[in-house]
Amino acid sequence: MDEVKHQLAKMGRSSSFIQLFEYETRDQLVVTFLAILELMKRNEIQVIQESNFTDIELRLV
């Protein structure tokens, strides 16, 4: 979770989900997604998706 917050801060406090990291395996993608869900639950990030199948935008709160 700290790595996600660090990357967002480094990228100007917001980024799309795909731009956060270079995912080498499906496991890395899933772990990152779970970290994002936990950060959402803690109200540490805001997640926006305009419509189905579009990029997911992440923002630090």
mmCIF file of C-alpha atoms in Angstrom:
data_model
loop_
_atom_site.group_PDB
_atom_site.id
_atom_site.type_symbol
_atom_site.label_atom_id
_atom_site.label_comp_id
_atom_site.label_asym_id
_atom_site.label_seq_id
_atom_site.Cartn_x
_atom_site.Cartn_y
_atom_site.Cartn_z
ATOM 1 C CA MET A 1 0.000 0.000 0.000
ATOM 2 C CA ASP A 2 2.865 2.346 0.776
ATOM 3 C CA GLU A 3 4.296 1.712 -2.670
ATOM 4 C CA VAL A 4 1.012 2.693 -4.327
ATOM 5 C CA LYS A 5 0.879 5.933 -2.309
ATOM 6 C CA HIS A 6 4.534 6.636 -3.065
ATOM 7 C CA GLN A 7 4.006 6.144 -6.807
ATOM 8 C CA LEU A 8 0.946 8.408 -6.790
ATOM 9 C CA ALA A 9 2.858 11.131 -4.950
ATOM 10 C CA LYS A 10 5.738 10.778 -7.388
ATOM 11 C CA MET A 11 3.367 11.069 -10.369
ATOM 12 C CA GLY A 12 1.729 14.296 -9.197
ATOM 13 C CA ARG A 13 -0.893 12.848 -6.814
ATOM 14 C CA SER A 14 -2.901 11.108 -9.547
ATOM 15 C CA SER A 15 -2.437 8.414 -12.153
ATOM 16 C CA SER A 16 -4.301 5.784 -14.080
ATOM 17 C CA PHE A 17 -4.160 2.261 -12.677
ATOM 18 C CA ILE A 18 -2.223 0.942 -15.681
ATOM 19 C CA GLN A 19 0.436 3.674 -15.474
ATOM 20 C CA LEU A 20 1.281 2.988 -11.827
ATOM 21 C CA PHE A 21 3.605 0.041 -12.345
ATOM 22 C CA GLU A 22 4.978 -2.259 -14.979
ATOM 23 C CA TYR A 23 3.283 -5.539 -14.113
ATOM 24 C CA GLU A 24 5.363 -8.588 -14.868
ATOM 25 C CA THR A 25 2.858 -11.137 -13.591
ATOM 26 C CA ARG A 26 -0.843 -11.427 -12.977
ATOM 27 C CA ASP A 27 -0.079 -11.881 -9.272
ATOM 28 C CA GLN A 28 1.504 -8.403 -9.114
ATOM 29 C CA LEU A 29 -1.544 -6.909 -10.785
ATOM 30 C CA VAL A 30 -3.910 -8.600 -8.317
ATOM 31 C CA VAL A 31 -1.862 -7.608 -5.253
ATOM 32 C CA THR A 32 -1.772 -3.981 -6.424
ATOM 33 C CA PHE A 33 -5.520 -3.999 -7.025
ATOM 34 C CA LEU A 34 -6.130 -5.383 -3.517
ATOM 35 C CA ALA A 35 -3.887 -2.669 -2.047
ATOM 36 C CA ILE A 36 -5.934 -0.060 -3.926
ATOM 37 C CA LEU A 37 -9.164 -1.487 -2.510
ATOM 38 C CA GLU A 38 -7.749 -1.250 1.015
ATOM 39 C CA LEU A 39 -6.581 2.344 0.447
ATOM 40 C CA MET A 40 -10.084 3.204 -0.787
ATOM 41 C CA LYS A 41 -11.595 1.655 2.333
ATOM 42 C CA ARG A 42 -9.274 3.793 4.493
ATOM 43 C CA ASN A 43 -10.196 6.910 2.469
ATOM 44 C CA GLU A 44 -6.544 7.490 1.563
ATOM 45 C CA ILE A 45 -7.183 7.508 -2.191
ATOM 46 C CA GLN A 46 -10.082 8.357 -4.461
ATOM 47 C CA VAL A 47 -10.873 6.155 -7.451
ATOM 48 C CA ILE A 48 -12.777 7.347 -10.502
ATOM 49 C CA GLN A 49 -13.882 5.431 -13.579
ATOM 50 C CA GLU A 50 -15.937 7.329 -16.158
ATOM 51 C CA SER A 51 -17.657 4.259 -17.606
ATOM 52 C CA ASN A 52 -17.277 0.499 -17.912
ATOM 53 C CA PHE A 53 -14.000 -0.710 -19.402
ATOM 54 C CA THR A 54 -12.280 2.705 -19.256
ATOM 55 C CA ASP A 55 -9.107 3.515 -17.319
ATOM 56 C CA ILE A 56 -9.359 3.694 -13.550
ATOM 57 C CA GLU A 57 -8.043 7.029 -12.258
ATOM 58 C CA LEU A 58 -6.445 7.077 -8.798
ATOM 59 C CA ARG A 59 -5.937 10.211 -6.682
ATOM 60 C CA LEU A 60 -4.379 10.754 -3.285
ATOM 61 C CA VAL A 61 -6.768 12.349 -0.798
#
